[in-house]
Protein backbone atom coordinates (compact mmCIF):
# COMPACT_ATOMS: atom_id res chain seq x y z
CA UNK A 1 0.00 0.00 0.00
CA UNK A 2 1.55 3.26 -1.02
CA UNK A 3 0.67 6.63 0.37
CA UNK A 4 0.41 9.53 -1.89
CA UNK A 5 1.89 12.65 -0.45
CA UNK A 6 0.02 15.53 -1.95
CA UNK A 7 2.17 18.07 -0.19
CA UNK A 8 5.07 19.02 -2.38
CA UNK A 9 8.47 20.17 -1.17
CA UNK A 10 7.76 23.76 -2.04
CA UNK A 11 4.57 23.69 0.02
CA UNK A 12 6.46 22.43 3.05
CA UNK A 13 9.18 25.06 2.61
CA UNK A 14 6.55 27.80 2.29
CA UNK A 15 4.80 26.62 5.48
CA UNK A 16 8.11 26.64 7.39
CA UNK A 17 8.92 30.13 6.17
CA UNK A 18 5.47 31.35 7.14
CA UNK A 19 5.81 29.84 10.63
CA UNK A 20 9.22 31.50 11.03
CA UNK A 21 7.90 34.91 10.01
CA UNK A 22 4.92 34.55 12.39
CA UNK A 23 7.24 33.68 15.28
CA UNK A 24 9.47 36.66 14.44
CA UNK A 25 6.41 38.93 14.26
CA UNK A 26 5.25 37.74 17.68
CA UNK A 27 8.72 38.42 19.08
CA UNK A 28 8.82 41.91 17.57
CA UNK A 29 5.30 42.66 18.79
CA UNK A 30 6.39 42.23 22.41
CA UNK A 31 6.57 45.51 24.32
CA UNK A 32 9.97 47.06 24.96
CA UNK A 33 11.68 46.80 28.36
CA UNK A 34 10.91 50.46 29.10
CA UNK A 35 7.21 50.09 28.29
CA UNK A 36 4.97 51.23 31.19
CA UNK A 37 3.03 47.95 31.19
CA UNK A 38 6.25 45.95 31.42
CA UNK A 39 7.59 48.20 34.17
CA UNK A 40 4.32 47.87 36.07
CA UNK A 41 4.46 44.05 35.84
CA UNK A 42 8.08 44.07 37.01
CA UNK A 43 7.30 46.31 39.96
CA UNK A 44 4.30 44.12 40.86
CA UNK A 45 6.53 41.03 40.78
CA UNK A 46 9.15 42.82 42.88
CA UNK A 47 6.46 43.77 45.40
CA UNK A 48 5.28 40.15 45.58
CA UNK A 49 8.83 38.91 46.13
CA UNK A 50 9.46 41.51 48.84
CA UNK A 51 6.18 40.66 50.57
CA UNK A 52 7.09 36.97 50.46
CA UNK A 53 10.52 37.73 51.96
CA UNK A 54 8.89 39.78 54.73
CA UNK A 55 6.47 36.94 55.50
CA UNK A 56 9.33 34.45 55.55
CA UNK A 57 11.34 36.68 57.88
CA UNK A 58 8.35 37.07 60.21
CA UNK A 59 7.80 33.32 60.18
CA UNK A 60 11.47 32.76 61.01
CA UNK A 61 11.27 35.26 63.87
CA UNK A 62 8.18 33.51 65.22
CA UNK A 63 9.98 30.17 64.99
CA UNK A 64 13.01 31.53 66.82
CA UNK A 65 10.78 33.13 69.46
CA UNK A 66 8.99 29.81 69.98
CA UNK A 67 12.32 28.05 70.38
CA UNK A 68 13.50 30.69 72.87
CA UNK A 69 10.22 30.36 74.81
CA UNK A 70 10.56 26.58 74.93
CA UNK A 71 14.17 26.87 76.12
CA UNK A 72 13.18 29.40 78.79
CA UNK A 73 10.34 27.17 79.98
CA UNK A 74 12.68 24.17 80.11
CA UNK A 75 15.24 26.19 82.07
CA UNK A 76 12.55 27.42 84.49
CA UNK A 77 11.33 23.85 84.97
CA UNK A 78 14.89 22.67 85.58
CA UNK A 79 15.47 25.42 88.15
CA UNK A 80 12.15 24.69 89.86
CA UNK A 81 13.04 21.01 90.06
CA UNK A 82 16.48 21.86 91.49
CA UNK A 83 14.86 24.14 94.09
CA UNK A 84 12.34 21.42 94.99
CA UNK A 85 15.11 18.85 95.42
CA UNK A 86 17.12 21.29 97.56
CA UNK A 87 14.06 22.06 99.71
CA UNK A 88 13.44 18.34 100.19
CA UNK A 89 17.08 17.83 101.19
CA UNK A 90 16.92 20.68 103.70
CA UNK A 91 13.62 19.37 105.10
CA UNK A 92 15.11 15.88 105.44
CA UNK A 93 18.14 17.33 107.28
CA UNK A 94 15.86 19.29 109.60
CA UNK A 95 13.77 16.16 110.27
CA UNK A 96 16.95 14.22 111.02
CA UNK A 97 18.17 16.92 113.42
CA UNK A 98 14.77 17.02 115.12
CA UNK A 99 14.75 13.21 115.41
CA UNK A 100 18.24 13.25 116.91
CA UNK A 101 17.18 15.92 119.40
CA UNK A 102 14.11 13.85 120.30
CA UNK A 103 16.21 10.73 120.79
CA UNK A 104 18.68 12.69 122.91
CA UNK A 105 15.84 14.02 125.03
CA UNK A 106 14.53 10.48 125.51
CA UNK A 107 18.03 9.26 126.49
CA UNK A 108 18.43 12.15 128.89
CA UNK A 109 15.03 11.42 130.43
CA UNK A 110 15.95 7.75 130.91
CA UNK A 111 19.29 8.74 132.41
CA UNK A 112 17.66 11.20 134.80
CA UNK A 113 15.06 8.58 135.73
CA UNK A 114 17.82 6.08 136.54
CA UNK A 115 19.69 8.67 138.60
CA UNK A 116 16.52 9.62 140.46
CA UNK A 117 15.78 5.97 141.14
CA UNK A 118 19.32 5.40 142.37
CA UNK A 119 19.09 8.43 144.69
CA UNK A 120 15.79 7.25 146.13
CA UNK A 121 17.26 3.84 146.82
CA UNK A 122 20.45 4.93 148.13
Coordinates of N, CA and C in Angstrom, one line a residue:
X1 N 0.9 -1.2 0.0 CA 0.0 0.0 0.0 C 0.9 1.2 0.0
X2 N 0.7 2.1 -0.9 CA 1.5 3.3 -1.0 C 0.7 4.5 -0.7
X3 N 1.4 5.4 0.0 CA 0.7 6.6 0.4 C 1.1 7.7 -0.6
X4 N 0.1 8.4 -1.0 CA 0.4 9.5 -1.9 C 0.5 10.8 -1.1
X5 N 1.7 11.4 -1.2 CA 1.9 12.6 -0.5 C 1.5 13.8 -1.4
X6 N 0.5 14.5 -1.1 CA 0.0 15.5 -1.9 C 0.7 16.8 -1.7
X7 N 1.5 16.8 -0.6 CA 2.2 18.1 -0.2 C 3.6 18.0 -0.8
X8 N 3.8 19.0 -1.7 CA 5.1 19.0 -2.4 C 6.1 19.7 -1.5
X9 N 7.4 19.6 -1.9 CA 8.5 20.2 -1.2 C 8.3 21.7 -1.1
X10 N 7.9 22.3 -2.1 CA 7.8 23.8 -2.0 C 6.7 24.2 -1.1
X11 N 5.6 23.4 -1.0 CA 4.6 23.7 0.0 C 5.1 23.6 1.4
X12 N 5.9 22.6 1.7 CA 6.5 22.4 3.0 C 7.4 23.6 3.4
X13 N 8.3 24.0 2.4 CA 9.2 25.1 2.6 C 8.4 26.4 2.8
X14 N 7.3 26.6 2.1 CA 6.5 27.8 2.3 C 5.9 27.8 3.7
X15 N 5.4 26.7 4.2 CA 4.8 26.6 5.5 C 5.9 26.9 6.6
X16 N 7.0 26.4 6.4 CA 8.1 26.6 7.4 C 8.5 28.1 7.4
X17 N 8.6 28.7 6.2 CA 8.9 30.1 6.2 C 7.8 31.0 6.8
X18 N 6.6 30.6 6.6 CA 5.5 31.3 7.1 C 5.5 31.2 8.7
X19 N 5.8 30.0 9.2 CA 5.8 29.8 10.6 C 7.0 30.7 11.2
X20 N 8.1 30.7 10.5 CA 9.2 31.5 11.0 C 8.9 33.0 11.1
X21 N 8.2 33.5 10.0 CA 7.9 34.9 10.0 C 6.9 35.2 11.1
X22 N 5.9 34.3 11.3 CA 4.9 34.5 12.4 C 5.6 34.6 13.8
X23 N 6.5 33.7 14.0 CA 7.2 33.7 15.3 C 8.0 35.0 15.4
X24 N 8.7 35.4 14.4 CA 9.5 36.7 14.4 C 8.5 37.8 14.7
X25 N 7.4 37.8 14.1 CA 6.4 38.9 14.3 C 5.9 39.0 15.7
X26 N 5.7 37.8 16.3 CA 5.2 37.7 17.7 C 6.4 38.3 18.6
X27 N 7.6 37.9 18.3 CA 8.7 38.4 19.1 C 8.8 39.9 19.0
X28 N 8.7 40.5 17.8 CA 8.8 41.9 17.6 C 7.6 42.7 18.2
X29 N 6.5 42.0 18.3 CA 5.3 42.7 18.8 C 5.4 42.8 20.3
X30 N 6.3 42.1 21.0 CA 6.4 42.2 22.4 C 6.8 43.7 22.8
X31 N 6.2 44.1 23.9 CA 6.6 45.5 24.3 C 8.0 45.6 24.7
X32 N 8.6 46.8 24.6 CA 10.0 47.1 25.0 C 10.1 47.0 26.5
X33 N 11.4 46.9 26.9 CA 11.7 46.8 28.4 C 11.3 48.1 29.1
X34 N 11.3 49.2 28.4 CA 10.9 50.5 29.1 C 9.4 50.8 28.9
X35 N 8.6 49.9 28.4 CA 7.2 50.1 28.3 C 6.6 50.2 29.7
X36 N 5.6 51.1 29.9 CA 5.0 51.2 31.2 C 4.3 50.0 31.7
X37 N 3.7 49.2 30.8 CA 3.0 48.0 31.2 C 4.1 46.9 31.7
X38 N 5.2 46.9 31.0 CA 6.3 45.9 31.4 C 6.8 46.4 32.8
X39 N 7.1 47.7 32.9 CA 7.6 48.2 34.2 C 6.6 48.0 35.3
X40 N 5.3 48.1 35.0 CA 4.3 47.9 36.1 C 4.3 46.4 36.5
X41 N 4.4 45.5 35.5 CA 4.5 44.1 35.8 C 5.7 43.7 36.6
X42 N 6.8 44.3 36.3 CA 8.1 44.1 37.0 C 8.0 44.6 38.4
X43 N 7.4 45.8 38.6 CA 7.3 46.3 40.0 C 6.3 45.5 40.8
X44 N 5.2 45.0 40.1 CA 4.3 44.1 40.9 C 5.0 42.8 41.3
X45 N 5.8 42.3 40.4 CA 6.5 41.0 40.8 C 7.5 41.3 41.9
X46 N 8.2 42.4 41.8 CA 9.1 42.8 42.9 C 8.4 43.0 44.2
X47 N 7.2 43.6 44.2 CA 6.5 43.8 45.4 C 6.0 42.4 46.0
X48 N 5.6 41.5 45.1 CA 5.3 40.2 45.6 C 6.5 39.4 46.2
X49 N 7.6 39.6 45.6 CA 8.8 38.9 46.1 C 9.2 39.5 47.5
X50 N 9.1 40.9 47.6 CA 9.5 41.5 48.8 C 8.5 41.1 49.9
X51 N 7.2 41.1 49.6 CA 6.2 40.7 50.6 C 6.4 39.2 51.0
X52 N 6.8 38.4 50.1 CA 7.1 37.0 50.5 C 8.3 36.9 51.4
X53 N 9.3 37.7 51.1 CA 10.5 37.7 52.0 C 10.2 38.2 53.4
X54 N 9.3 39.3 53.4 CA 8.9 39.8 54.7 C 8.1 38.7 55.5
X55 N 7.2 38.0 54.8 CA 6.5 36.9 55.5 C 7.4 35.8 56.0
X56 N 8.4 35.5 55.1 CA 9.3 34.4 55.5 C 10.2 34.9 56.7
X57 N 10.6 36.2 56.7 CA 11.3 36.7 57.9 C 10.5 36.7 59.2
X58 N 9.2 37.1 59.0 CA 8.4 37.1 60.2 C 8.2 35.7 60.7
X59 N 8.0 34.7 59.8 CA 7.8 33.3 60.2 C 9.0 32.8 60.9
X60 N 10.2 33.2 60.4 CA 11.5 32.8 61.0 C 11.6 33.4 62.4
X61 N 11.2 34.6 62.5 CA 11.3 35.3 63.9 C 10.3 34.6 64.8
X62 N 9.1 34.2 64.4 CA 8.2 33.5 65.2 C 8.7 32.1 65.6
X63 N 9.4 31.5 64.7 CA 10.0 30.2 65.0 C 11.1 30.3 66.0
X64 N 11.9 31.3 65.9 CA 13.0 31.5 66.8 C 12.5 31.9 68.2
X65 N 11.4 32.7 68.2 CA 10.8 33.1 69.5 C 10.2 31.9 70.2
X66 N 9.6 31.0 69.4 CA 9.0 29.8 70.0 C 10.1 28.9 70.6
X67 N 11.2 28.8 69.9 CA 12.3 28.1 70.4 C 12.9 28.7 71.7
X68 N 13.0 30.0 71.7 CA 13.5 30.7 72.9 C 12.5 30.5 74.0
X69 N 11.2 30.6 73.8 CA 10.2 30.4 74.8 C 10.3 28.9 75.4
X70 N 10.5 28.0 74.5 CA 10.6 26.6 74.9 C 11.8 26.4 75.8
X71 N 12.9 27.0 75.3 CA 14.2 26.9 76.1 C 14.0 27.5 77.5
X72 N 13.4 28.7 77.5 CA 13.2 29.4 78.8 C 12.3 28.6 79.7
X73 N 11.2 28.0 79.2 CA 10.3 27.2 80.0 C 11.1 25.9 80.5
X74 N 11.9 25.3 79.7 CA 12.7 24.2 80.1 C 13.7 24.6 81.2
X75 N 14.3 25.7 81.0 CA 15.2 26.2 82.1 C 14.5 26.5 83.4
X76 N 13.3 27.1 83.3 CA 12.5 27.4 84.5 C 12.1 26.1 85.2
X77 N 11.7 25.1 84.4 CA 11.3 23.9 85.0 C 12.5 23.2 85.6
X78 N 13.7 23.3 85.0 CA 14.9 22.7 85.6 C 15.2 23.4 86.9
X79 N 15.2 24.7 86.9 CA 15.5 25.4 88.1 C 14.5 25.1 89.2
X80 N 13.2 25.0 88.9 CA 12.2 24.7 89.9 C 12.4 23.3 90.4
X81 N 12.8 22.4 89.6 CA 13.0 21.0 90.1 C 14.3 21.0 91.0
X82 N 15.3 21.8 90.6 CA 16.5 21.9 91.5 C 16.1 22.5 92.8
X83 N 15.3 23.5 92.8 CA 14.9 24.1 94.1 C 14.0 23.2 94.9
X84 N 13.2 22.4 94.3 CA 12.3 21.4 95.0 C 13.2 20.4 95.6
X85 N 14.2 19.9 94.9 CA 15.1 18.8 95.4 C 15.9 19.4 96.6
X86 N 16.4 20.7 96.5 CA 17.1 21.3 97.6 C 16.2 21.5 98.8
X87 N 15.0 21.9 98.6 CA 14.1 22.1 99.7 C 13.8 20.7 100.4
X88 N 13.6 19.7 99.6 CA 13.4 18.3 100.2 C 14.7 17.9 101.0
X89 N 15.9 18.2 100.5 CA 17.1 17.8 101.2 C 17.2 18.6 102.5
X90 N 16.9 19.9 102.5 CA 16.9 20.7 103.7 C 15.9 20.2 104.7
X91 N 14.7 19.9 104.2 CA 13.6 19.4 105.1 C 14.0 18.0 105.7
X92 N 14.7 17.2 104.9 CA 15.1 15.9 105.4 C 16.2 16.1 106.5
X93 N 17.1 17.0 106.3 CA 18.1 17.3 107.3 C 17.5 17.9 108.6
X94 N 16.5 18.7 108.4 CA 15.9 19.3 109.6 C 15.1 18.2 110.4
X95 N 14.5 17.3 109.6 CA 13.8 16.2 110.3 C 14.8 15.3 111.0
X96 N 15.9 15.0 110.4 CA 17.0 14.2 111.0 C 17.5 14.9 112.3
X97 N 17.7 16.2 112.2 CA 18.2 16.9 113.4 C 17.1 16.9 114.5
X98 N 15.8 17.1 114.1 CA 14.8 17.0 115.1 C 14.7 15.6 115.7
X99 N 14.8 14.6 114.9 CA 14.7 13.2 115.4 C 15.9 12.9 116.4
X100 N 17.1 13.4 116.0 CA 18.2 13.3 116.9 C 18.0 14.0 118.2
X101 N 17.5 15.2 118.2 CA 17.2 15.9 119.4 C 16.1 15.2 120.2
X102 N 15.1 14.6 119.6 CA 14.1 13.8 120.3 C 14.7 12.6 121.0
X103 N 15.6 11.9 120.2 CA 16.2 10.7 120.8 C 17.1 11.1 122.0
X104 N 17.8 12.2 121.8 CA 18.7 12.7 122.9 C 17.8 13.0 124.1
X105 N 16.7 13.7 123.9 CA 15.8 14.0 125.0 C 15.3 12.8 125.7
X106 N 15.0 11.7 124.9 CA 14.5 10.5 125.5 C 15.7 9.8 126.3
X107 N 16.9 9.8 125.8 CA 18.0 9.3 126.5 C 18.3 10.0 127.8
X108 N 18.2 11.4 127.7 CA 18.4 12.2 128.9 C 17.4 11.9 129.9
X109 N 16.1 11.7 129.5 CA 15.0 11.4 130.4 C 15.3 10.1 131.1
X110 N 15.7 9.1 130.3 CA 15.9 7.7 130.9 C 17.1 7.8 131.9
X111 N 18.1 8.6 131.5 CA 19.3 8.7 132.4 C 18.9 9.4 133.7
X112 N 18.1 10.5 133.6 CA 17.7 11.2 134.8 C 16.8 10.3 135.6
X113 N 15.9 9.5 135.0 CA 15.1 8.6 135.7 C 15.9 7.5 136.5
X114 N 16.9 7.0 135.9 CA 17.8 6.1 136.5 C 18.5 6.7 137.7
X115 N 19.0 8.0 137.5 CA 19.7 8.7 138.6 C 18.7 8.9 139.8
X116 N 17.5 9.3 139.4 CA 16.5 9.6 140.5 C 16.2 8.3 141.2
X117 N 16.1 7.2 140.5 CA 15.8 6.0 141.1 C 16.9 5.6 142.0
X118 N 18.1 5.8 141.6 CA 19.3 5.4 142.4 C 19.4 6.3 143.6
X119 N 19.1 7.5 143.5 CA 19.1 8.4 144.7 C 18.0 8.0 145.7
X120 N 16.9 7.7 145.2 CA 15.8 7.2 146.1 C 16.2 6.0 146.9
X121 N 16.9 5.1 146.2 CA 17.3 3.8 146.8 C 18.4 4.1 147.8
X122 N 19.2 4.9 147.4 CA 20.4 4.9 148.1 C 20.7 6.0 149.1

